[in-house]
Short mmCIF file of C-alpha atoms in Angstrom, two decimals:
data_model
loop_
_atom_site.label_atom_id
_atom_site.label_comp_id
_atom_site.label_asym_id
_atom_site.label_seq_id
_atom_site.Cartn_x
_atom_site.Cartn_y
_atom_site.Cartn_z
CA UNK A 29 166.06 37.24 106.52
CA UNK A 30 164.95 40.72 107.07
CA UNK A 31 167.22 43.43 108.45
CA UNK A 32 165.84 46.59 110.03
CA UNK A 33 168.10 49.69 109.36
CA UNK A 34 168.17 52.83 111.54
CA UNK A 35 169.94 56.21 111.72
CA UNK A 36 173.02 56.41 109.53
CA UNK A 37 172.84 52.87 108.41
CA UNK A 38 169.47 53.64 106.73
CA UNK A 39 171.18 56.42 104.79
CA UNK A 40 174.23 54.22 103.94
CA UNK A 41 172.12 51.48 102.74
CA UNK A 42 169.47 53.60 101.16
CA UNK A 43 166.47 51.89 102.70
CA UNK A 44 164.91 51.03 106.02
CA UNK A 45 164.70 47.31 105.38
CA UNK A 46 167.03 44.89 103.76
CA UNK A 47 166.07 41.39 102.62
CA UNK A 48 168.84 38.93 102.51
CA UNK A 49 168.43 35.39 101.22
CA UNK A 50 169.09 33.00 104.08
CA UNK A 51 172.34 31.43 103.19
CA UNK A 52 174.85 28.99 104.69
CA UNK A 53 177.57 31.66 104.18
CA UNK A 54 175.75 33.82 106.82
CA UNK A 55 175.27 31.50 109.77
CA UNK A 56 175.85 33.98 112.58
CA UNK A 57 176.12 37.60 113.64
CA UNK A 58 179.88 37.72 112.94
CA UNK A 59 179.50 36.53 109.38
CA UNK A 60 176.53 38.93 108.78
CA UNK A 61 178.80 41.81 109.95
CA UNK A 62 181.57 40.60 107.43
CA UNK A 63 178.99 40.34 104.58
CA UNK A 64 177.57 43.89 105.33
CA UNK A 65 181.08 45.34 105.36
CA UNK A 66 181.70 43.86 101.91
CA UNK A 67 178.35 45.18 100.49
CA UNK A 68 178.35 48.51 102.14
CA UNK A 69 181.99 49.64 102.78
CA UNK A 70 180.63 52.89 104.38
CA UNK A 71 179.45 50.83 107.35
CA UNK A 72 183.05 50.20 108.20
CA UNK A 73 183.58 53.90 108.71
CA UNK A 74 181.23 54.03 111.60
CA UNK A 75 182.36 54.35 115.20
CA UNK A 76 180.75 51.03 115.90
CA UNK A 77 178.06 48.72 114.59
CA UNK A 78 176.06 46.30 116.67
CA UNK A 79 173.54 43.83 115.68
CA UNK A 80 170.33 43.20 117.58
CA UNK A 81 168.55 39.87 117.24
CA UNK A 82 164.89 39.82 118.51
CA UNK A 83 165.41 43.22 120.26
CA UNK A 84 168.51 42.11 122.21
CA UNK A 85 172.24 43.11 121.45
CA UNK A 86 173.81 39.99 119.93
CA UNK A 87 177.44 38.78 120.07
CA UNK A 88 179.34 37.64 116.98
CA UNK A 89 178.83 34.02 117.83
CA UNK A 90 175.04 34.16 117.86
CA UNK A 91 173.40 31.88 115.29
CA UNK A 92 170.82 33.66 112.89
CA UNK A 93 167.50 31.93 112.55
CA UNK A 94 165.03 32.44 109.81
CA UNK A 95 162.12 34.58 111.35
CA UNK A 96 164.21 36.46 113.82
CA UNK A 97 164.03 40.22 113.93
CA UNK A 98 167.47 41.39 113.01
CA UNK A 99 168.49 45.11 113.21
CA UNK A 100 171.54 47.00 112.49
CA UNK A 101 172.47 49.39 115.64
CA UNK A 102 174.88 52.15 114.65
CA UNK A 103 176.28 54.27 117.60
CA UNK A 104 173.33 55.38 119.67
CA UNK A 105 172.83 59.05 120.54
CA UNK A 106 169.62 59.30 122.52
CA UNK A 107 169.07 61.53 125.57
CA UNK B 29 157.26 52.07 135.77
CA UNK B 30 156.20 54.52 133.11
CA UNK B 31 158.43 53.74 130.06
CA UNK B 32 157.46 55.45 126.82
CA UNK B 33 158.57 56.61 123.35
CA UNK B 34 156.28 59.59 122.42
CA UNK B 35 156.10 62.37 120.03
CA UNK B 36 155.55 65.01 122.75
CA UNK B 37 156.74 64.82 126.29
CA UNK B 38 154.17 65.84 128.96
CA UNK B 39 156.09 66.89 132.06
CA UNK B 40 153.01 67.14 134.19
CA UNK B 41 152.09 63.51 133.27
CA UNK B 42 155.64 62.47 134.31
CA UNK B 43 155.37 64.34 137.56
CA UNK B 44 151.93 63.11 138.46
CA UNK B 45 153.08 59.51 137.94
CA UNK B 46 156.01 60.14 140.21
CA UNK B 47 153.73 60.73 143.21
CA UNK B 48 153.82 57.95 145.80
CA UNK B 49 152.63 58.34 149.50
CA UNK B 50 155.70 56.84 150.93
CA UNK B 51 158.19 58.83 148.85
CA UNK B 52 159.31 62.23 150.06
CA UNK B 53 161.80 62.66 147.34
CA UNK B 54 161.06 63.07 143.67
CA UNK B 55 163.67 63.98 140.99
CA UNK B 56 162.98 64.81 137.39
CA UNK B 57 165.66 65.21 134.72
CA UNK B 58 164.68 66.87 131.46
CA UNK B 59 166.98 66.89 128.48
CA UNK B 60 166.00 69.58 125.98
CA UNK B 61 167.29 70.76 122.54
CA UNK B 62 170.09 73.40 122.78
CA UNK B 63 170.12 76.27 120.42
CA UNK B 64 173.81 75.65 119.46
CA UNK B 65 175.98 72.59 118.99
CA UNK B 66 179.48 72.12 117.78
CA UNK B 67 179.71 75.96 117.43
CA UNK B 68 176.84 76.08 115.12
CA UNK B 69 173.21 77.28 115.37
CA UNK B 70 170.96 74.20 115.62
CA UNK B 71 167.75 74.60 113.50
CA UNK B 72 166.27 71.22 114.50
CA UNK B 73 166.98 67.82 115.78
CA UNK B 74 165.12 64.60 114.43
CA UNK B 75 165.14 61.56 116.74
CA UNK B 76 164.60 58.09 115.43
CA UNK B 77 164.09 54.99 117.71
CA UNK B 78 163.96 51.42 117.32
CA UNK B 79 160.99 51.36 119.48
CA UNK B 80 160.35 47.74 120.60
CA UNK B 81 163.99 47.40 121.48
CA UNK B 82 164.32 50.93 123.09
CA UNK B 83 161.36 50.02 125.41
CA UNK B 84 163.17 46.76 126.32
CA UNK B 85 166.36 48.59 127.13
CA UNK B 86 164.43 51.18 129.21
CA UNK B 87 162.94 48.32 131.27
CA UNK B 88 166.43 46.81 131.80
CA UNK B 89 167.79 50.07 132.90
CA UNK B 90 164.98 50.73 135.22
CA UNK B 91 165.27 47.32 136.85
CA UNK B 92 169.16 47.84 137.35
CA UNK B 93 168.36 51.13 139.14
CA UNK B 94 165.70 49.46 141.35
CA UNK B 95 168.35 46.94 142.33
CA UNK B 96 170.80 49.70 143.48
CA UNK B 97 168.40 52.30 145.11
CA UNK B 98 165.09 52.15 146.91
CA UNK B 99 162.77 53.55 144.12
CA UNK B 100 158.93 53.26 144.23
CA UNK B 101 158.51 55.01 140.81
CA UNK B 102 160.57 55.19 137.73
CA UNK B 103 159.69 56.90 134.50
CA UNK B 104 161.76 57.06 131.37
CA UNK B 105 160.18 58.88 128.40
CA UNK B 106 161.81 59.65 125.15
CA UNK B 107 160.69 61.77 122.21
CA UNK B 108 160.94 60.99 118.54
CA UNK B 109 160.43 63.06 115.42
CA UNK B 110 161.30 66.59 114.76
CA UNK B 111 162.43 68.64 117.79
CA UNK B 112 163.09 72.46 117.87
CA UNK B 113 165.46 74.31 120.30
CA UNK B 114 163.82 74.34 123.73
CA UNK B 115 161.69 71.24 123.15
CA UNK B 116 162.08 68.34 125.68
CA UNK B 117 163.63 65.18 124.19
CA UNK B 118 163.92 63.02 127.25
CA UNK B 119 162.47 62.90 130.76
CA UNK B 120 163.79 60.60 133.51
CA UNK B 121 162.33 60.63 136.90
CA UNK B 122 162.23 58.63 140.08
CA UNK B 123 160.57 58.76 143.54
CA UNK B 124 162.10 57.35 146.62
CA UNK B 125 161.87 57.74 150.40
CA UNK B 126 165.49 58.75 150.30
CA UNK B 127 166.77 62.05 148.96
CA UNK B 128 170.31 61.09 147.86
CA UNK B 129 168.95 58.00 146.06
CA UNK B 130 166.90 60.00 143.69
CA UNK B 131 169.88 62.10 142.38
CA UNK B 132 172.21 59.12 141.92
CA UNK B 133 169.46 56.99 140.29
CA UNK B 134 168.54 59.70 137.84
CA UNK B 135 172.05 60.28 136.85
CA UNK B 136 172.64 56.51 136.45
CA UNK B 137 169.53 55.97 134.27
CA UNK B 138 170.43 58.96 131.96
CA UNK B 139 173.98 57.59 131.61
CA UNK B 140 172.80 54.09 130.72
CA UNK B 141 170.15 55.42 128.43
CA UNK B 142 172.84 57.28 126.34
CA UNK B 143 174.98 54.19 126.28
CA UNK B 144 172.63 51.43 125.39
CA UNK B 145 169.21 52.58 124.11
CA UNK B 146 168.70 52.34 120.33
CA UNK B 147 167.81 55.98 119.66
CA UNK B 148 169.52 58.23 117.11
CA UNK B 149 169.90 61.96 116.93
CA UNK B 150 170.13 63.66 113.56
CA UNK B 151 171.25 67.23 114.17
CA UNK B 152 170.36 70.04 111.48
CA UNK B 153 172.24 73.36 111.18
CA UNK B 154 170.92 75.24 108.16
CA UNK B 155 171.94 73.18 105.10
CA UNK B 156 174.07 70.71 106.90
CA UNK B 157 173.07 67.78 109.16
CA UNK B 158 174.94 65.07 110.94
CA UNK B 159 174.04 61.79 112.76
CA UNK B 160 175.46 62.42 116.26
CA UNK B 161 178.12 60.07 117.38
CA UNK B 162 178.03 58.00 114.21
CA UNK B 163 181.68 58.51 113.05
CA UNK B 164 184.77 58.52 115.01
CA UNK C 21 167.19 83.13 139.98
CA UNK C 22 163.65 82.30 141.07
CA UNK C 23 163.66 82.19 144.77
CA UNK C 24 160.36 82.05 146.63
CA UNK C 25 158.46 81.31 149.66
CA UNK C 26 154.92 80.42 148.76
CA UNK C 27 151.76 78.80 149.99
CA UNK C 28 151.38 76.47 147.06
CA UNK C 29 154.24 75.24 144.72
CA UNK C 30 153.59 75.47 141.07
CA UNK C 31 155.80 72.92 139.34
CA UNK C 32 154.90 74.04 135.90
CA UNK C 33 156.02 77.57 136.76
CA UNK C 34 159.22 76.15 138.14
CA UNK C 35 159.91 74.09 135.01
CA UNK C 36 159.02 76.96 132.67
CA UNK C 37 161.44 79.19 134.45
CA UNK C 38 164.28 76.63 133.98
CA UNK C 39 164.11 76.69 130.20
CA UNK C 40 167.09 78.40 128.78
CA UNK C 41 168.23 78.18 125.05
CA UNK C 42 171.88 77.20 125.82
CA UNK C 43 170.97 74.57 128.45
CA UNK C 44 170.26 71.10 127.40
CA UNK C 45 170.08 69.71 130.99
CA UNK C 46 167.32 70.65 133.41
CA UNK C 47 166.95 68.90 136.67
CA UNK C 48 164.10 69.44 139.25
CA UNK C 49 163.80 68.01 142.66
CA UNK C 50 160.52 68.01 144.55
CA UNK C 51 160.25 67.13 148.24
CA UNK C 52 156.83 66.05 149.12
CA UNK C 53 154.98 65.18 152.44
CA UNK C 54 155.29 61.47 153.24
CA UNK C 55 152.24 59.61 154.69
CA UNK C 56 154.37 58.12 157.51
CA UNK C 57 157.26 59.42 159.66
CA UNK C 58 158.92 57.89 162.81
CA UNK C 59 156.57 54.81 162.46
CA UNK C 60 153.48 57.02 162.74
CA UNK C 61 150.90 58.00 160.24
CA UNK C 62 151.28 61.80 159.38
CA UNK C 63 148.10 63.68 159.31
CA UNK C 64 149.64 67.00 158.26
CA UNK C 65 152.79 69.15 158.38
CA UNK C 66 152.92 72.86 159.09
CA UNK C 67 155.90 74.87 157.77
CA UNK C 68 156.88 78.16 159.20
CA UNK C 69 159.55 80.48 157.68
CA UNK C 70 161.52 83.44 158.70
CA UNK C 71 160.87 84.77 155.27
CA UNK C 72 163.21 87.60 154.83
CA UNK C 73 166.09 85.68 156.15
CA UNK C 74 165.14 82.49 154.37
CA UNK C 75 165.18 84.34 151.06
CA UNK C 76 168.55 85.84 151.78
CA UNK C 77 169.91 82.23 152.45
CA UNK C 78 168.35 80.90 149.40
CA UNK C 79 170.35 83.56 147.40
CA UNK C 80 173.57 82.76 149.23
CA UNK C 81 173.13 79.05 148.47
CA UNK C 82 172.25 79.74 144.79
CA UNK C 83 175.32 81.95 144.38
CA UNK C 84 177.58 79.27 145.95
CA UNK C 85 176.05 76.74 143.46
CA UNK C 86 176.73 79.10 140.58
CA UNK C 87 180.47 79.25 141.72
CA UNK C 88 180.77 75.51 141.58
CA UNK C 89 178.82 74.54 138.35
CA UNK C 90 177.92 76.26 135.05
CA UNK C 91 174.29 77.02 135.85
CA UNK C 92 172.06 79.46 133.82
CA UNK C 93 168.94 79.02 135.89
CA UNK C 94 168.33 78.27 139.53
CA UNK C 95 165.04 78.00 141.28
CA UNK C 96 164.52 77.42 145.00
CA UNK C 97 160.94 77.43 146.18
CA UNK C 98 159.67 76.40 149.70
CA UNK C 99 156.04 76.18 150.80
CA UNK C 100 154.79 77.40 154.14
CA UNK C 101 151.52 76.74 156.09
CA UNK C 102 149.61 73.47 156.34
CA UNK C 103 150.61 70.62 154.00
CA UNK C 104 148.99 67.21 153.58
CA UNK C 105 150.63 64.00 152.52
CA UNK C 106 151.54 64.14 148.88
CA UNK C 107 151.80 67.87 148.81
CA UNK C 108 154.96 69.52 147.46
CA UNK C 109 156.95 71.37 150.21
CA UNK C 110 160.13 72.23 148.37
CA UNK C 111 161.16 72.59 144.69
CA UNK C 112 164.92 73.00 143.71
CA UNK C 113 165.65 73.20 139.98
CA UNK C 114 168.67 74.08 137.89
CA UNK C 115 169.48 74.30 134.17
CA UNK C 116 172.93 73.84 132.71
CA UNK C 117 174.61 73.12 129.41
CA UNK C 118 176.20 70.03 131.28
CA UNK C 119 174.28 67.04 132.58
CA UNK C 120 176.38 65.92 135.55
CA UNK C 121 176.33 69.59 136.77
CA UNK C 122 172.60 69.54 137.31
CA UNK C 123 172.52 66.42 139.43
CA UNK C 124 175.34 67.66 141.65
CA UNK C 125 174.06 71.20 141.93
CA UNK C 126 170.63 70.11 142.75
CA UNK C 127 171.80 67.81 145.48
CA UNK C 128 174.09 70.46 146.86
CA UNK C 129 171.44 73.18 147.06
CA UNK C 130 169.09 70.69 148.97
CA UNK C 131 171.75 69.79 151.39
CA UNK C 132 172.56 73.37 152.15
CA UNK C 133 168.86 74.36 152.30
CA UNK C 134 168.28 71.79 155.05
CA UNK C 135 171.26 72.96 156.93
CA UNK C 136 170.98 76.76 156.92
CA UNK C 137 167.62 78.05 155.88
CA UNK C 138 165.36 79.25 158.68
CA UNK C 139 162.36 77.16 157.98
CA UNK C 140 160.73 74.84 160.47
CA UNK C 141 158.64 71.69 160.01
CA UNK C 142 155.90 70.97 162.53
CA UNK C 143 154.74 67.36 162.07
CA UNK C 144 151.30 66.11 163.22
CA UNK C 145 150.25 62.60 163.93
CA UNK C 146 146.71 62.42 165.27
CA UNK C 147 146.76 64.05 168.64
CA UNK C 148 150.54 64.43 168.88
CA UNK C 149 152.84 66.85 167.20
CA UNK C 150 156.56 67.49 167.15
CA UNK C 151 158.86 70.26 165.95
CA UNK C 152 161.18 68.23 163.68
CA UNK C 153 164.89 68.31 164.70
CA UNK C 154 164.20 70.63 167.64
CA UNK C 155 165.43 68.35 170.44
CA UNK C 156 168.41 66.04 170.68
CA UNK D 30 165.13 95.60 171.42
CA UNK D 31 162.70 93.32 169.59
CA UNK D 32 163.28 89.53 169.31
CA UNK D 33 161.43 87.48 166.65
CA UNK D 34 160.47 83.99 167.66
CA UNK D 35 160.00 81.01 165.37
CA UNK D 36 159.15 77.33 165.53
CA UNK D 37 159.54 75.68 168.87
CA UNK D 38 160.99 78.92 170.52
CA UNK D 39 157.64 80.61 169.80
CA UNK D 40 155.98 77.86 171.77
CA UNK D 41 158.44 77.91 174.70
CA UNK D 42 158.22 81.65 175.11
CA UNK D 43 154.42 81.77 174.31
CA UNK D 44 154.51 84.57 171.92
CA UNK D 45 156.06 85.44 168.48
CA UNK D 46 157.78 88.52 169.50
CA UNK D 47 159.59 89.50 172.67
CA UNK D 48 160.48 93.10 173.58
CA UNK D 49 163.67 93.44 175.82
CA UNK D 50 164.64 96.72 177.36
CA UNK D 51 167.93 97.56 175.87
CA UNK D 52 170.36 97.14 178.70
CA UNK D 53 174.18 97.25 179.39
CA UNK D 54 173.92 93.74 180.66
CA UNK D 55 173.05 92.42 177.20
CA UNK D 56 175.57 94.03 174.94
CA UNK D 57 176.06 91.24 172.50
CA UNK D 58 174.72 88.05 171.11
CA UNK D 59 176.51 85.89 173.70
CA UNK D 60 175.06 87.69 176.63
CA UNK D 61 171.58 87.54 174.95
CA UNK D 62 171.86 83.85 174.85
CA UNK D 63 172.78 83.70 178.45
CA UNK D 64 169.91 86.03 179.37
CA UNK D 65 167.39 83.85 177.39
CA UNK D 66 168.71 80.59 178.92
CA UNK D 67 167.96 82.04 182.33
CA UNK D 68 164.58 83.43 181.49
CA UNK D 69 163.46 80.35 179.51
CA UNK D 70 165.26 77.19 180.69
CA UNK D 71 163.49 75.11 178.08
CA UNK D 72 165.44 76.85 175.41
CA UNK D 73 168.54 75.07 176.77
CA UNK D 74 167.12 71.70 175.89
CA UNK D 75 167.11 72.44 172.32
CA UNK D 76 169.62 70.77 169.95
CA UNK D 77 170.95 74.23 169.08
CA UNK D 78 169.92 77.84 169.27
CA UNK D 79 171.34 80.38 166.91
CA UNK D 80 170.67 84.16 166.89
CA UNK D 81 170.23 86.17 163.58
CA UNK D 82 170.89 89.86 163.45
CA UNK D 83 169.38 91.72 160.56
CA UNK D 84 168.75 88.50 158.65
CA UNK D 85 172.16 86.97 159.14
CA UNK D 86 173.52 84.36 161.48
CA UNK D 87 175.48 86.19 164.12
CA UNK D 88 178.36 85.07 166.36
CA UNK D 89 178.45 85.33 170.02
CA UNK D 90 180.77 88.42 169.87
CA UNK D 91 178.36 90.48 167.70
CA UNK D 92 177.13 93.62 169.41
CA UNK D 93 173.43 94.23 169.67
CA UNK D 94 172.33 97.61 168.41
CA UNK D 95 168.88 99.22 169.04
CA UNK D 96 166.86 99.02 165.95
CA UNK D 97 168.45 95.73 164.69
CA UNK D 98 166.11 92.86 163.70
CA UNK D 99 166.97 90.13 166.04
CA UNK D 100 165.56 86.54 165.72
CA UNK D 101 165.92 83.28 167.50
CA UNK D 102 166.76 80.46 165.14
CA UNK D 103 166.06 76.97 166.68
CA UNK D 104 167.38 73.91 164.58
CA UNK D 105 166.02 74.36 161.11
CA UNK D 106 164.01 71.53 159.45
CA UNK D 107 163.02 72.80 156.01
CA UNK D 108 163.04 70.70 152.78
#
């Protein structure tokens, strides 16, 4: 699975894309968030962290499928 | 609908797009870079967008606005990259037969844009910089 | 404040005037000639102004707006003479550090302008014409 | 006294300026309105008719002075 990183999350992780081996331990958005928090504790300090799957905000229960475009969405600040 | 992520916002293009023969009311909001923020002098902003998703969100917001007000034209344009004080970073415009509708719709679109669209502002003051809104 | 009665409204001039280093929010309303009115096709409008008094009224309205919202720039421009469908007839713009202020202030100025400023619209449809709002 | 006429009042009166001999019978705005209504009955059919003295809306009690700029303000329709 490839994860796109933006804004402060790109800085925290240190790159703009993260490749994660598809794994039974990360079946859905909620478990991805848990995995990220363990790997990159600085992500937990953010005001919020959303996940987008195929360009849509995704709830914790959404299943992750190989080939989906997954992105980390830290608090937005456009406008 | 004219929905774009661009390097440089062309106000004339936005205004020209908003012309519609049955609409007597056109309203255009432009957000620009301020010279000061958080009590410090701003040297520049850098905007980053998740473009494909941002454009989808623009479209959702525009459709929500259309459901609430009689709008014949909607434009939402956001800039990315390095912006200096005075530069336009966002332009939101609508055209309607009804005057009050254009004020309400523009305010609504800006509010939604700031809430849901995946665009990030990195503010620079001299040596320091901060991702706006990132931390509590 | 940029308060004017002109033959032709220059949107770029209005927008340029509204730039201010401490203002991140600029809002510009433009009223244009609609192609239809009262169920009839509009061929042209002719605007007449009592210019000296209209400019005084513009100033009063602008000062009232400044008392209510933090505005660093205010422009009110109205066109006179013959206007065709699509032409701009009025431009009202403000700049503020605060986003919500610009929507409210622009709406307020337009509302006041329509109520107090001595400007008259003569609407033409083919052979007929009418002074808008003159009779009950 | 000179009276400036605009919009529909210019059409009703048939000119853009009206000269009235200063007269004790027209001491103020209210009496000017009465005089106008008699001379030009079509003015009474308007939705409203205001008088401006020296570029300001004037109440009926306002005294008319020779040399003031007086104007008829039919219902406005700018914007």
